[in-house]
mmCIF file with all atom_site columns, C-alpha atoms in Angstrom:
data_model
loop_
_atom_site.group_PDB
_atom_site.id
_atom_site.type_symbol
_atom_site.label_atom_id
_atom_site.label_alt_id
_atom_site.label_comp_id
_atom_site.label_asym_id
_atom_site.label_entity_id
_atom_site.label_seq_id
_atom_site.pdbx_PDB_ins_code
_atom_site.Cartn_x
_atom_site.Cartn_y
_atom_site.Cartn_z
_atom_site.occupancy
_atom_site.B_iso_or_equiv
_atom_site.pdbx_formal_charge
_atom_site.auth_seq_id
_atom_site.auth_comp_id
_atom_site.auth_asym_id
_atom_site.auth_atom_id
_atom_site.pdbx_PDB_model_num
ATOM 1   C CA . MET A 1 1   ? -18.393 42.171  -0.836  1.00 51.00 ? 1   MET A CA 1
ATOM 2   C CA . SER A 1 2   ? -16.022 43.341  1.881   1.00 59.00 ? 2   SER A CA 1
ATOM 3   C CA . LEU A 1 3   ? -16.221 40.139  3.269   1.00 57.00 ? 3   LEU A CA 1
ATOM 4   C CA . THR A 1 4   ? -15.493 38.594  0.340   1.00 56.00 ? 4   THR A CA 1
ATOM 5   C CA . ARG A 1 5   ? -12.682 40.461  -0.797  1.00 59.00 ? 5   ARG A CA 1
ATOM 6   C CA . ARG A 1 6   ? -10.856 40.381  2.752   1.00 58.00 ? 6   ARG A CA 1
ATOM 7   C CA . ALA A 1 7   ? -11.476 36.418  2.230   1.00 51.00 ? 7   ALA A CA 1
ATOM 8   C CA . ALA A 1 8   ? -9.665  36.434  -1.299  1.00 52.00 ? 8   ALA A CA 1
ATOM 9   C CA . THR A 1 9   ? -6.936  38.565  0.281   1.00 53.00 ? 9   THR A CA 1
ATOM 10  C CA . VAL A 1 10  ? -6.448  35.902  3.028   1.00 45.00 ? 10  VAL A CA 1
ATOM 11  C CA . LEU A 1 11  ? -6.175  33.597  0.244   1.00 49.00 ? 11  LEU A CA 1
ATOM 12  C CA . ALA A 1 12  ? -4.062  35.163  -1.740  1.00 50.00 ? 12  ALA A CA 1
ATOM 13  C CA . ALA A 1 13  ? -1.727  36.080  0.590   1.00 48.00 ? 13  ALA A CA 1
ATOM 14  C CA . THR A 1 14  ? -1.748  32.399  1.948   1.00 47.00 ? 14  THR A CA 1
ATOM 15  C CA . THR A 1 15  ? -1.015  30.920  -1.428  1.00 46.00 ? 15  THR A CA 1
ATOM 16  C CA . ALA A 1 16  ? 1.658   33.265  -2.010  1.00 43.00 ? 16  ALA A CA 1
ATOM 17  C CA . LEU A 1 17  ? 3.312   32.136  1.334   1.00 43.00 ? 17  LEU A CA 1
ATOM 18  C CA . THR A 1 18  ? 3.239   28.538  0.743   1.00 42.00 ? 18  THR A CA 1
ATOM 19  C CA . ILE A 1 19  ? 4.564   29.075  -2.548  1.00 40.00 ? 19  ILE A CA 1
ATOM 20  C CA . GLY A 1 20  ? 7.403   31.081  -1.314  1.00 42.00 ? 20  GLY A CA 1
ATOM 21  C CA . LEU A 1 21  ? 8.262   27.975  1.317   1.00 40.00 ? 21  LEU A CA 1
ATOM 22  C CA . ALA A 1 22  ? 8.205   25.280  -1.014  1.00 39.00 ? 22  ALA A CA 1
ATOM 23  C CA . LEU A 1 23  ? 10.452  26.715  -3.702  1.00 39.00 ? 23  LEU A CA 1
ATOM 24  C CA . PRO A 1 24  ? 13.505  26.564  -1.545  1.00 41.00 ? 24  PRO A CA 1
ATOM 25  C CA . ALA A 1 25  ? 12.752  23.566  -0.786  1.00 43.00 ? 25  ALA A CA 1
ATOM 26  C CA . LEU A 1 26  ? 11.976  21.931  -4.664  1.00 50.00 ? 26  LEU A CA 1
ATOM 27  C CA . ALA A 1 27  ? 15.305  24.708  -5.563  1.00 75.00 ? 27  ALA A CA 1
ATOM 28  C CA . HIS A 1 28  ? 18.005  22.186  -4.347  1.00 90.00 ? 28  HIS A CA 1
ATOM 29  C CA . VAL A 1 29  ? 20.303  19.778  -6.291  1.00 96.00 ? 29  VAL A CA 1
ATOM 30  C CA . THR A 1 30  ? 18.436  15.740  -6.668  1.00 96.00 ? 30  THR A CA 1
ATOM 31  C CA . ILE A 1 31  ? 19.392  12.800  -8.372  1.00 97.00 ? 31  ILE A CA 1
ATOM 32  C CA . ASN A 1 32  ? 16.667  11.338  -11.011 1.00 96.00 ? 32  ASN A CA 1
ATOM 33  C CA . PRO A 1 33  ? 15.757  8.919   -10.671 1.00 96.00 ? 33  PRO A CA 1
ATOM 34  C CA . GLY A 1 34  ? 15.428  9.099   -7.105  1.00 95.00 ? 34  GLY A CA 1
ATOM 35  C CA . THR A 1 35  ? 15.362  5.027   -6.833  1.00 96.00 ? 35  THR A CA 1
ATOM 36  C CA . ALA A 1 36  ? 17.085  1.700   -8.360  1.00 96.00 ? 36  ALA A CA 1
ATOM 37  C CA . GLU A 1 37  ? 17.311  -1.803  -7.364  1.00 96.00 ? 37  GLU A CA 1
ATOM 38  C CA . GLN A 1 38  ? 20.105  -3.228  -4.852  1.00 95.00 ? 38  GLN A CA 1
ATOM 39  C CA . GLY A 1 39  ? 22.611  -5.320  -6.925  1.00 93.00 ? 39  GLY A CA 1
ATOM 40  C CA . GLY A 1 40  ? 21.538  -4.090  -9.716  1.00 93.00 ? 40  GLY A CA 1
ATOM 41  C CA . PHE A 1 41  ? 22.999  -1.222  -12.550 1.00 95.00 ? 41  PHE A CA 1
ATOM 42  C CA . SER A 1 42  ? 21.747  2.127   -12.935 1.00 96.00 ? 42  SER A CA 1
ATOM 43  C CA . LYS A 1 43  ? 21.485  5.286   -14.720 1.00 97.00 ? 43  LYS A CA 1
ATOM 44  C CA . VAL A 1 44  ? 20.990  8.978   -12.568 1.00 97.00 ? 44  VAL A CA 1
ATOM 45  C CA . ALA A 1 45  ? 20.913  11.959  -13.474 1.00 98.00 ? 45  ALA A CA 1
ATOM 46  C CA . PHE A 1 46  ? 21.891  14.805  -10.934 1.00 98.00 ? 46  PHE A CA 1
ATOM 47  C CA . ARG A 1 47  ? 19.921  17.830  -11.624 1.00 98.00 ? 47  ARG A CA 1
ATOM 48  C CA . VAL A 1 48  ? 21.332  20.884  -10.557 1.00 98.00 ? 48  VAL A CA 1
ATOM 49  C CA . PRO A 1 49  ? 18.809  24.337  -10.642 1.00 97.00 ? 49  PRO A CA 1
ATOM 50  C CA . ASN A 1 50  ? 20.436  27.918  -10.496 1.00 97.00 ? 50  ASN A CA 1
ATOM 51  C CA . GLU A 1 51  ? 18.834  29.821  -7.829  1.00 93.00 ? 51  GLU A CA 1
ATOM 52  C CA . ARG A 1 52  ? 21.003  33.056  -8.170  1.00 94.00 ? 52  ARG A CA 1
ATOM 53  C CA . ASP A 1 53  ? 19.569  36.255  -10.020 1.00 94.00 ? 53  ASP A CA 1
ATOM 54  C CA . ASP A 1 54  ? 23.140  37.616  -9.940  1.00 95.00 ? 54  ASP A CA 1
ATOM 55  C CA . ALA A 1 55  ? 25.211  34.911  -10.703 1.00 97.00 ? 55  ALA A CA 1
ATOM 56  C CA . LYS A 1 56  ? 25.637  31.427  -12.710 1.00 97.00 ? 56  LYS A CA 1
ATOM 57  C CA . THR A 1 57  ? 26.764  28.376  -11.273 1.00 98.00 ? 57  THR A CA 1
ATOM 58  C CA . VAL A 1 58  ? 30.212  27.064  -12.995 1.00 98.00 ? 58  VAL A CA 1
ATOM 59  C CA . LYS A 1 59  ? 30.948  24.333  -11.192 1.00 98.00 ? 59  LYS A CA 1
ATOM 60  C CA . VAL A 1 60  ? 29.637  21.059  -9.400  1.00 98.00 ? 60  VAL A CA 1
ATOM 61  C CA . GLU A 1 61  ? 31.435  18.935  -7.393  1.00 98.00 ? 61  GLU A CA 1
ATOM 62  C CA . VAL A 1 62  ? 29.692  15.184  -6.621  1.00 98.00 ? 62  VAL A CA 1
ATOM 63  C CA . SER A 1 63  ? 31.006  12.589  -4.124  1.00 97.00 ? 63  SER A CA 1
ATOM 64  C CA . PHE A 1 64  ? 30.447  9.733   -4.168  1.00 96.00 ? 64  PHE A CA 1
ATOM 65  C CA . PRO A 1 65  ? 30.214  6.858   -0.649  1.00 92.00 ? 65  PRO A CA 1
ATOM 66  C CA . ALA A 1 66  ? 33.215  5.604   0.318   1.00 88.00 ? 66  ALA A CA 1
ATOM 67  C CA . ASP A 1 67  ? 31.389  2.995   3.112   1.00 87.00 ? 67  ASP A CA 1
ATOM 68  C CA . HIS A 1 68  ? 29.806  1.585   -0.186  1.00 90.00 ? 68  HIS A CA 1
ATOM 69  C CA . PRO A 1 69  ? 32.077  2.264   -3.025  1.00 90.00 ? 69  PRO A CA 1
ATOM 70  C CA . LEU A 1 70  ? 30.662  1.634   -6.537  1.00 92.00 ? 70  LEU A CA 1
ATOM 71  C CA . ALA A 1 71  ? 33.415  -1.009  -8.805  1.00 88.00 ? 71  ALA A CA 1
ATOM 72  C CA . PHE A 1 72  ? 32.190  0.887   -11.990 1.00 92.00 ? 72  PHE A CA 1
ATOM 73  C CA . VAL A 1 73  ? 31.211  4.429   -12.654 1.00 95.00 ? 73  VAL A CA 1
ATOM 74  C CA . SER A 1 74  ? 30.725  6.035   -16.248 1.00 96.00 ? 74  SER A CA 1
ATOM 75  C CA . VAL A 1 75  ? 29.873  9.911   -17.100 1.00 97.00 ? 75  VAL A CA 1
ATOM 76  C CA . LYS A 1 76  ? 28.134  10.939  -19.761 1.00 97.00 ? 76  LYS A CA 1
ATOM 77  C CA . PRO A 1 77  ? 30.039  14.040  -21.549 1.00 96.00 ? 77  PRO A CA 1
ATOM 78  C CA . VAL A 1 78  ? 27.728  17.617  -21.424 1.00 97.00 ? 78  VAL A CA 1
ATOM 79  C CA . PRO A 1 79  ? 28.616  19.664  -23.914 1.00 97.00 ? 79  PRO A CA 1
ATOM 80  C CA . GLY A 1 80  ? 30.339  23.117  -22.859 1.00 97.00 ? 80  GLY A CA 1
ATOM 81  C CA . TRP A 1 81  ? 31.523  21.207  -19.778 1.00 98.00 ? 81  TRP A CA 1
ATOM 82  C CA . THR A 1 82  ? 34.400  19.503  -18.850 1.00 98.00 ? 82  THR A CA 1
ATOM 83  C CA . VAL A 1 83  ? 34.860  16.722  -16.322 1.00 98.00 ? 83  VAL A CA 1
ATOM 84  C CA . LYS A 1 84  ? 37.234  15.118  -14.372 1.00 97.00 ? 84  LYS A CA 1
ATOM 85  C CA . VAL A 1 85  ? 36.801  11.870  -12.462 1.00 97.00 ? 85  VAL A CA 1
ATOM 86  C CA . THR A 1 86  ? 38.260  11.424  -9.563  1.00 96.00 ? 86  THR A CA 1
ATOM 87  C CA . GLU A 1 87  ? 39.497  8.149   -8.201  1.00 94.00 ? 87  GLU A CA 1
ATOM 88  C CA . GLY A 1 88  ? 41.446  7.513   -4.289  1.00 92.00 ? 88  GLY A CA 1
ATOM 89  C CA . LYS A 1 89  ? 41.800  4.532   -2.019  1.00 89.00 ? 89  LYS A CA 1
ATOM 90  C CA . LEU A 1 90  ? 39.404  3.684   -0.138  1.00 84.00 ? 90  LEU A CA 1
ATOM 91  C CA . PRO A 1 91  ? 39.370  3.801   3.846   1.00 81.00 ? 91  PRO A CA 1
ATOM 92  C CA . LYS A 1 92  ? 38.833  0.219   3.872   1.00 81.00 ? 92  LYS A CA 1
ATOM 93  C CA . PRO A 1 93  ? 39.014  -2.400  1.544   1.00 83.00 ? 93  PRO A CA 1
ATOM 94  C CA . VAL A 1 94  ? 35.858  -3.943  -0.033  1.00 79.00 ? 94  VAL A CA 1
ATOM 95  C CA . THR A 1 95  ? 35.602  -7.394  -1.267  1.00 77.00 ? 95  THR A CA 1
ATOM 96  C CA . THR A 1 96  ? 32.998  -7.307  -3.961  1.00 74.00 ? 96  THR A CA 1
ATOM 97  C CA . GLU A 1 97  ? 32.755  -10.327 -6.260  1.00 73.00 ? 97  GLU A CA 1
ATOM 98  C CA . TYR A 1 98  ? 35.415  -8.563  -8.888  1.00 71.00 ? 98  TYR A CA 1
ATOM 99  C CA . GLY A 1 99  ? 37.604  -9.279  -6.075  1.00 78.00 ? 99  GLY A CA 1
ATOM 100 C CA . GLU A 1 100 ? 39.443  -6.960  -3.849  1.00 83.00 ? 100 GLU A CA 1
ATOM 101 C CA . LEU A 1 101 ? 38.571  -3.515  -4.329  1.00 83.00 ? 101 LEU A CA 1
ATOM 102 C CA . THR A 1 102 ? 41.136  -1.120  -2.829  1.00 88.00 ? 102 THR A CA 1
ATOM 103 C CA . GLU A 1 103 ? 40.460  2.199   -4.755  1.00 90.00 ? 103 GLU A CA 1
ATOM 104 C CA . ALA A 1 104 ? 36.650  3.488   -6.582  1.00 92.00 ? 104 ALA A CA 1
ATOM 105 C CA . VAL A 1 105 ? 35.722  6.487   -7.709  1.00 95.00 ? 105 VAL A CA 1
ATOM 106 C CA . THR A 1 106 ? 35.710  9.436   -4.966  1.00 95.00 ? 106 THR A CA 1
ATOM 107 C CA . LYS A 1 107 ? 34.363  12.471  -6.714  1.00 96.00 ? 107 LYS A CA 1
ATOM 108 C CA . VAL A 1 108 ? 33.381  14.007  -10.437 1.00 98.00 ? 108 VAL A CA 1
ATOM 109 C CA . VAL A 1 109 ? 33.632  17.297  -11.030 1.00 98.00 ? 109 VAL A CA 1
ATOM 110 C CA . TRP A 1 110 ? 31.782  19.411  -13.953 1.00 98.00 ? 110 TRP A CA 1
ATOM 111 C CA . SER A 1 111 ? 33.414  22.400  -15.047 1.00 98.00 ? 111 SER A CA 1
ATOM 112 C CA . GLY A 1 112 ? 33.493  24.897  -17.837 1.00 97.00 ? 112 GLY A CA 1
ATOM 113 C CA . GLY A 1 113 ? 29.953  25.432  -18.263 1.00 98.00 ? 113 GLY A CA 1
ATOM 114 C CA . GLU A 1 114 ? 27.075  27.645  -16.986 1.00 97.00 ? 114 GLU A CA 1
ATOM 115 C CA . ILE A 1 115 ? 23.783  27.381  -15.808 1.00 98.00 ? 115 ILE A CA 1
ATOM 116 C CA . GLY A 1 116 ? 21.816  30.738  -15.922 1.00 96.00 ? 116 GLY A CA 1
ATOM 117 C CA . GLN A 1 117 ? 18.778  32.331  -14.099 1.00 93.00 ? 117 GLN A CA 1
ATOM 118 C CA . GLY A 1 118 ? 15.841  30.097  -14.278 1.00 94.00 ? 118 GLY A CA 1
ATOM 119 C CA . GLU A 1 119 ? 17.731  27.335  -15.754 1.00 97.00 ? 119 GLU A CA 1
ATOM 120 C CA . PHE A 1 120 ? 18.926  23.914  -14.940 1.00 97.00 ? 120 PHE A CA 1
ATOM 121 C CA . GLN A 1 121 ? 21.453  21.463  -16.125 1.00 98.00 ? 121 GLN A CA 1
ATOM 122 C CA . GLU A 1 122 ? 21.602  17.245  -15.601 1.00 98.00 ? 122 GLU A CA 1
ATOM 123 C CA . PHE A 1 123 ? 24.878  15.466  -15.208 1.00 98.00 ? 123 PHE A CA 1
ATOM 124 C CA . GLU A 1 124 ? 24.292  11.997  -16.696 1.00 98.00 ? 124 GLU A CA 1
ATOM 125 C CA . VAL A 1 125 ? 26.353  9.052   -14.654 1.00 97.00 ? 125 VAL A CA 1
ATOM 126 C CA . SER A 1 126 ? 26.266  5.151   -14.998 1.00 97.00 ? 126 SER A CA 1
ATOM 127 C CA . MET A 1 127 ? 26.737  3.242   -12.187 1.00 96.00 ? 127 MET A CA 1
ATOM 128 C CA . GLY A 1 128 ? 27.089  0.057   -10.607 1.00 91.00 ? 128 GLY A CA 1
ATOM 129 C CA . LYS A 1 129 ? 26.541  -2.405  -9.369  1.00 91.00 ? 129 LYS A CA 1
ATOM 130 C CA . LEU A 1 130 ? 24.747  -0.714  -6.252  1.00 94.00 ? 130 LEU A CA 1
ATOM 131 C CA . PRO A 1 131 ? 25.361  -2.640  -3.078  1.00 92.00 ? 131 PRO A CA 1
ATOM 132 C CA . GLU A 1 132 ? 22.437  -4.871  -1.272  1.00 92.00 ? 132 GLU A CA 1
ATOM 133 C CA . GLY A 1 133 ? 21.226  -4.540  1.836   1.00 91.00 ? 133 GLY A CA 1
ATOM 134 C CA . VAL A 1 134 ? 21.691  -0.989  2.001   1.00 93.00 ? 134 VAL A CA 1
ATOM 135 C CA . ASP A 1 135 ? 18.496  1.377   1.325   1.00 94.00 ? 135 ASP A CA 1
ATOM 136 C CA . GLN A 1 136 ? 20.242  4.613   0.311   1.00 95.00 ? 136 GLN A CA 1
ATOM 137 C CA . LEU A 1 137 ? 23.670  5.956   -1.241  1.00 96.00 ? 137 LEU A CA 1
ATOM 138 C CA . VAL A 1 138 ? 24.142  9.915   -0.210  1.00 96.00 ? 138 VAL A CA 1
ATOM 139 C CA . PHE A 1 139 ? 26.052  11.924  -2.926  1.00 97.00 ? 139 PHE A CA 1
ATOM 140 C CA . PRO A 1 140 ? 26.714  15.369  -1.075  1.00 97.00 ? 140 PRO A CA 1
ATOM 141 C CA . THR A 1 141 ? 27.347  18.013  -3.969  1.00 98.00 ? 141 THR A CA 1
ATOM 142 C CA . LYS A 1 142 ? 28.989  21.370  -3.894  1.00 98.00 ? 142 LYS A CA 1
ATOM 143 C CA . GLN A 1 143 ? 27.435  23.913  -6.256  1.00 98.00 ? 143 GLN A CA 1
ATOM 144 C CA . THR A 1 144 ? 29.939  26.692  -6.821  1.00 98.00 ? 144 THR A CA 1
ATOM 145 C CA . TYR A 1 145 ? 28.489  30.466  -8.279  1.00 98.00 ? 145 TYR A CA 1
ATOM 146 C CA . SER A 1 146 ? 30.449  32.497  -10.487 1.00 97.00 ? 146 SER A CA 1
ATOM 147 C CA . GLY A 1 147 ? 30.397  35.021  -8.015  1.00 94.00 ? 147 GLY A CA 1
ATOM 148 C CA . GLY A 1 148 ? 32.607  32.868  -5.999  1.00 96.00 ? 148 GLY A CA 1
ATOM 149 C CA . GLU A 1 149 ? 29.779  31.713  -3.138  1.00 97.00 ? 149 GLU A CA 1
ATOM 150 C CA . VAL A 1 150 ? 29.937  27.515  -2.847  1.00 97.00 ? 150 VAL A CA 1
ATOM 151 C CA . VAL A 1 151 ? 26.612  25.814  -1.614  1.00 97.00 ? 151 VAL A CA 1
ATOM 152 C CA . ASP A 1 152 ? 27.669  22.492  0.130   1.00 97.00 ? 152 ASP A CA 1
ATOM 153 C CA . TRP A 1 153 ? 24.300  20.272  -0.541  1.00 97.00 ? 153 TRP A CA 1
ATOM 154 C CA . ALA A 1 154 ? 26.123  18.136  2.424   1.00 96.00 ? 154 ALA A CA 1
ATOM 155 C CA . GLU A 1 155 ? 22.824  16.893  5.177   1.00 95.00 ? 155 GLU A CA 1
ATOM 156 C CA . ALA A 1 156 ? 21.585  13.478  5.252   1.00 90.00 ? 156 ALA A CA 1
ATOM 157 C CA . PRO A 1 157 ? 18.157  12.818  5.469   1.00 87.00 ? 157 PRO A CA 1
ATOM 158 C CA . LYS A 1 158 ? 16.147  13.025  8.965   1.00 86.00 ? 158 LYS A CA 1
ATOM 159 C CA . ALA A 1 159 ? 15.897  10.036  11.317  1.00 83.00 ? 159 ALA A CA 1
ATOM 160 C CA . ASP A 1 160 ? 12.149  11.646  11.642  1.00 84.00 ? 160 ASP A CA 1
ATOM 161 C CA . GLY A 1 161 ? 11.423  12.377  7.891   1.00 77.00 ? 161 GLY A CA 1
ATOM 162 C CA . THR A 1 162 ? 11.908  16.133  7.382   1.00 84.00 ? 162 THR A CA 1
ATOM 163 C CA . GLU A 1 163 ? 14.345  17.575  5.449   1.00 85.00 ? 163 GLU A CA 1
ATOM 164 C CA . PRO A 1 164 ? 17.401  19.209  6.231   1.00 90.00 ? 164 PRO A CA 1
ATOM 165 C CA . GLU A 1 165 ? 18.007  22.792  4.944   1.00 92.00 ? 165 GLU A CA 1
ATOM 166 C CA . ARG A 1 166 ? 21.061  21.759  2.892   1.00 94.00 ? 166 ARG A CA 1
ATOM 167 C CA . PRO A 1 167 ? 19.908  17.910  1.537   1.00 95.00 ? 167 PRO A CA 1
ATOM 168 C CA . ALA A 1 168 ? 22.286  15.710  -0.289  1.00 96.00 ? 168 ALA A CA 1
ATOM 169 C CA . PRO A 1 169 ? 20.990  13.857  -3.550  1.00 97.00 ? 169 PRO A CA 1
ATOM 170 C CA . VAL A 1 170 ? 19.850  10.992  -2.477  1.00 96.00 ? 170 VAL A CA 1
ATOM 171 C CA . LEU A 1 171 ? 19.289  7.410   -4.132  1.00 97.00 ? 171 LEU A CA 1
ATOM 172 C CA . LYS A 1 172 ? 16.955  4.965   -2.367  1.00 96.00 ? 172 LYS A CA 1
ATOM 173 C CA . LEU A 1 173 ? 17.502  1.472   -2.911  1.00 97.00 ? 173 LEU A CA 1
ATOM 174 C CA . THR A 1 174 ? 15.064  -1.314  -2.967  1.00 96.00 ? 174 THR A CA 1
ATOM 175 C CA . PRO A 1 175 ? 15.472  -4.916  -2.845  1.00 94.00 ? 175 PRO A CA 1
ATOM 176 C CA . ALA A 1 176 ? 15.466  -6.648  -6.346  1.00 87.00 ? 176 ALA A CA 1
ATOM 177 C CA . SER A 1 177 ? 12.653  -8.344  -7.847  1.00 79.00 ? 177 SER A CA 1
ATOM 178 C CA . LYS A 1 178 ? 11.882  -11.511 -8.592  1.00 70.00 ? 178 LYS A CA 1
ATOM 179 C CA . GLU A 1 179 ? 11.145  -11.079 -12.364 1.00 63.00 ? 179 GLU A CA 1
ATOM 180 C CA . GLY A 1 180 ? 13.963  -8.731  -12.301 1.00 53.00 ? 180 GLY A CA 1
ATOM 181 C CA . ALA A 1 181 ? 16.773  -11.468 -11.620 1.00 53.00 ? 181 ALA A CA 1
ATOM 182 C CA . VAL A 1 182 ? 14.702  -13.500 -13.673 1.00 50.00 ? 182 VAL A CA 1
ATOM 183 C CA . THR A 1 183 ? 14.755  -11.464 -16.350 1.00 45.00 ? 183 THR A CA 1
ATOM 184 C CA . ALA A 1 184 ? 19.022  -10.798 -15.763 1.00 44.00 ? 184 ALA A CA 1
ATOM 185 C CA . ALA A 1 185 ? 19.417  -14.271 -15.423 1.00 45.00 ? 185 ALA A CA 1
ATOM 186 C CA . THR A 1 186 ? 17.822  -14.549 -18.851 1.00 45.00 ? 186 THR A CA 1
ATOM 187 C CA . THR A 1 187 ? 19.477  -12.178 -20.511 1.00 37.00 ? 187 THR A CA 1
ATOM 188 C CA . ALA A 1 188 ? 23.299  -13.588 -19.040 1.00 38.00 ? 188 ALA A CA 1
ATOM 189 C CA . ALA A 1 189 ? 22.480  -17.167 -20.479 1.00 42.00 ? 189 ALA A CA 1
ATOM 190 C CA . SER A 1 190 ? 21.426  -15.617 -23.913 1.00 40.00 ? 190 SER A CA 1
ATOM 191 C CA . ALA A 1 191 ? 24.374  -13.814 -24.389 1.00 35.00 ? 191 ALA A CA 1
ATOM 192 C CA . ALA A 1 192 ? 26.585  -16.122 -22.968 1.00 37.00 ? 192 ALA A CA 1
ATOM 193 C CA . ALA A 1 193 ? 25.013  -19.348 -24.909 1.00 37.00 ? 193 ALA A CA 1
ATOM 194 C CA . PRO A 1 194 ? 25.131  -18.415 -28.883 1.00 38.00 ? 194 PRO A CA 1
ATOM 195 C CA . SER A 1 195 ? 22.130  -19.326 -30.621 1.00 34.00 ? 195 SER A CA 1
ATOM 196 C CA . VAL A 1 196 ? 22.173  -21.713 -33.762 1.00 38.00 ? 196 VAL A CA 1
ATOM 197 C CA . THR A 1 197 ? 18.853  -21.378 -35.112 1.00 34.00 ? 197 THR A CA 1
ATOM 198 C CA . PRO A 1 198 ? 19.822  -18.610 -37.328 1.00 41.00 ? 198 PRO A CA 1
ATOM 199 C CA . ALA A 1 199 ? 22.806  -20.305 -38.756 1.00 38.00 ? 199 ALA A CA 1
ATOM 200 C CA . ALA A 1 200 ? 20.357  -23.623 -39.636 1.00 39.00 ? 200 ALA A CA 1
ATOM 201 C CA . ASN A 1 201 ? 17.402  -21.331 -41.351 1.00 42.00 ? 201 ASN A CA 1
ATOM 202 C CA . ALA A 1 202 ? 20.398  -19.706 -43.311 1.00 40.00 ? 202 ALA A CA 1
ATOM 203 C CA . ALA A 1 203 ? 21.661  -22.794 -44.383 1.00 41.00 ? 203 ALA A CA 1
ATOM 204 C CA . ALA A 1 204 ? 17.877  -24.270 -45.245 1.00 41.00 ? 204 ALA A CA 1
ATOM 205 C CA . SER A 1 205 ? 17.407  -21.153 -47.075 1.00 42.00 ? 205 SER A CA 1
ATOM 206 C CA . ASP A 1 206 ? 20.708  -21.593 -49.245 1.00 46.00 ? 206 ASP A CA 1
ATOM 207 C CA . GLY A 1 207 ? 19.296  -25.209 -50.036 1.00 49.00 ? 207 GLY A CA 1
ATOM 208 C CA . THR A 1 208 ? 16.357  -23.949 -51.322 1.00 46.00 ? 208 THR A CA 1
ATOM 209 C CA . ALA A 1 209 ? 17.544  -21.405 -53.048 1.00 45.00 ? 209 ALA A CA 1
ATOM 210 C CA . ARG A 1 210 ? 19.879  -23.524 -54.814 1.00 49.00 ? 210 ARG A CA 1
ATOM 211 C CA . LEU A 1 211 ? 17.462  -26.685 -55.630 1.00 45.00 ? 211 LEU A CA 1
ATOM 212 C CA . LEU A 1 212 ? 14.756  -23.851 -57.259 1.00 46.00 ? 212 LEU A CA 1
ATOM 213 C CA . GLY A 1 213 ? 17.597  -22.680 -59.497 1.00 51.00 ? 213 GLY A CA 1
ATOM 214 C CA . GLY A 1 214 ? 19.639  -25.418 -60.537 1.00 53.00 ? 214 GLY A CA 1
ATOM 215 C CA . ALA A 1 215 ? 15.154  -26.890 -61.540 1.00 51.00 ? 215 ALA A CA 1
ATOM 216 C CA . GLY A 1 216 ? 14.900  -23.525 -63.243 1.00 55.00 ? 216 GLY A CA 1
ATOM 217 C CA . LEU A 1 217 ? 17.842  -23.536 -65.257 1.00 50.00 ? 217 LEU A CA 1
ATOM 218 C CA . ALA A 1 218 ? 17.180  -27.323 -66.402 1.00 53.00 ? 218 ALA A CA 1
ATOM 219 C CA . VAL A 1 219 ? 14.003  -25.721 -67.727 1.00 48.00 ? 219 VAL A CA 1
ATOM 220 C CA . GLY A 1 220 ? 15.503  -23.117 -69.714 1.00 55.00 ? 220 GLY A CA 1
ATOM 221 C CA . VAL A 1 221 ? 17.942  -25.659 -70.841 1.00 47.00 ? 221 VAL A CA 1
ATOM 222 C CA . ILE A 1 222 ? 14.753  -28.121 -72.091 1.00 58.00 ? 222 ILE A CA 1
ATOM 223 C CA . GLY A 1 223 ? 12.798  -24.893 -73.463 1.00 55.00 ? 223 GLY A CA 1
ATOM 224 C CA . VAL A 1 224 ? 16.132  -24.371 -75.935 1.00 45.00 ? 224 VAL A CA 1
ATOM 225 C CA . VAL A 1 225 ? 16.457  -27.795 -77.267 1.00 45.00 ? 225 VAL A CA 1
ATOM 226 C CA . VAL A 1 226 ? 12.771  -28.119 -77.892 1.00 47.00 ? 226 VAL A CA 1
ATOM 227 C CA . ALA A 1 227 ? 12.762  -24.377 -80.224 1.00 49.00 ? 227 ALA A CA 1
ATOM 228 C CA . VAL A 1 228 ? 16.224  -25.943 -81.998 1.00 45.00 ? 228 VAL A CA 1
ATOM 229 C CA . LEU A 1 229 ? 14.340  -29.651 -83.048 1.00 51.00 ? 229 LEU A CA 1
ATOM 230 C CA . ALA A 1 230 ? 10.867  -27.103 -83.774 1.00 52.00 ? 230 ALA A CA 1
ATOM 231 C CA . LEU A 1 231 ? 13.246  -25.221 -85.787 1.00 49.00 ? 231 LEU A CA 1
ATOM 232 C CA . ARG A 1 232 ? 14.589  -27.680 -87.922 1.00 55.00 ? 232 ARG A CA 1
ATOM 233 C CA . ARG A 1 233 ? 11.694  -29.686 -88.350 1.00 55.00 ? 233 ARG A CA 1
ATOM 234 C CA . ARG A 1 234 ? 9.995   -26.374 -90.323 1.00 54.00 ? 234 ARG A CA 1
ATOM 235 C CA . PRO A 1 235 ? 9.852   -26.810 -93.893 1.00 55.00 ? 235 PRO A CA 1
ATOM 236 C CA . ALA A 1 236 ? 12.434  -25.124 -96.223 1.00 46.00 ? 236 ALA A CA 1
#
């Protein structure tokens, strides 16, 4: 029994230590989903957990990459929070399929709300067109607590694959699949060339309805005439 109890105690201590070391890694600000296809548009959510027992998260500031600017950025309203989207001039103009881009969204700030103890909040953003030939986008984020503390989640992933102490949210980009490209092209073609099939079907249906209506009217008239003649032929 003594040996069994010692083994159980060691196992419990090891489990507690493992969980204690894992919790900080799970509590940082992340971006979900963590991957998207190059050259397309994506909707992501910045997931912000509250790590403090004695303070609430009251402000979240996300910086957008200036080396790979995004031409289109829109945010989804979050009840109880005020959002401010800041645009700025780029250090160097970037040529895109929409023309030369000299300004882009540099920062998005959510404030006025609260994330309490044991809670998290998601802040959704739609953005694109995602750059091609780039394997990731880094979004440094500052998390401000009600006590005045500011946690700067700004460290890029390490080359050896280990996680830094204050990792920034990272969106990994994968090459666009052929199936996705074909689907996008088909969708674009469908949107550009309106189909005439519904109109033709509507016209055919309308013609059929008119023909049936006319036939019904003719049958009704014939029935009335036959009834009148029958009445006239009856003996007084």
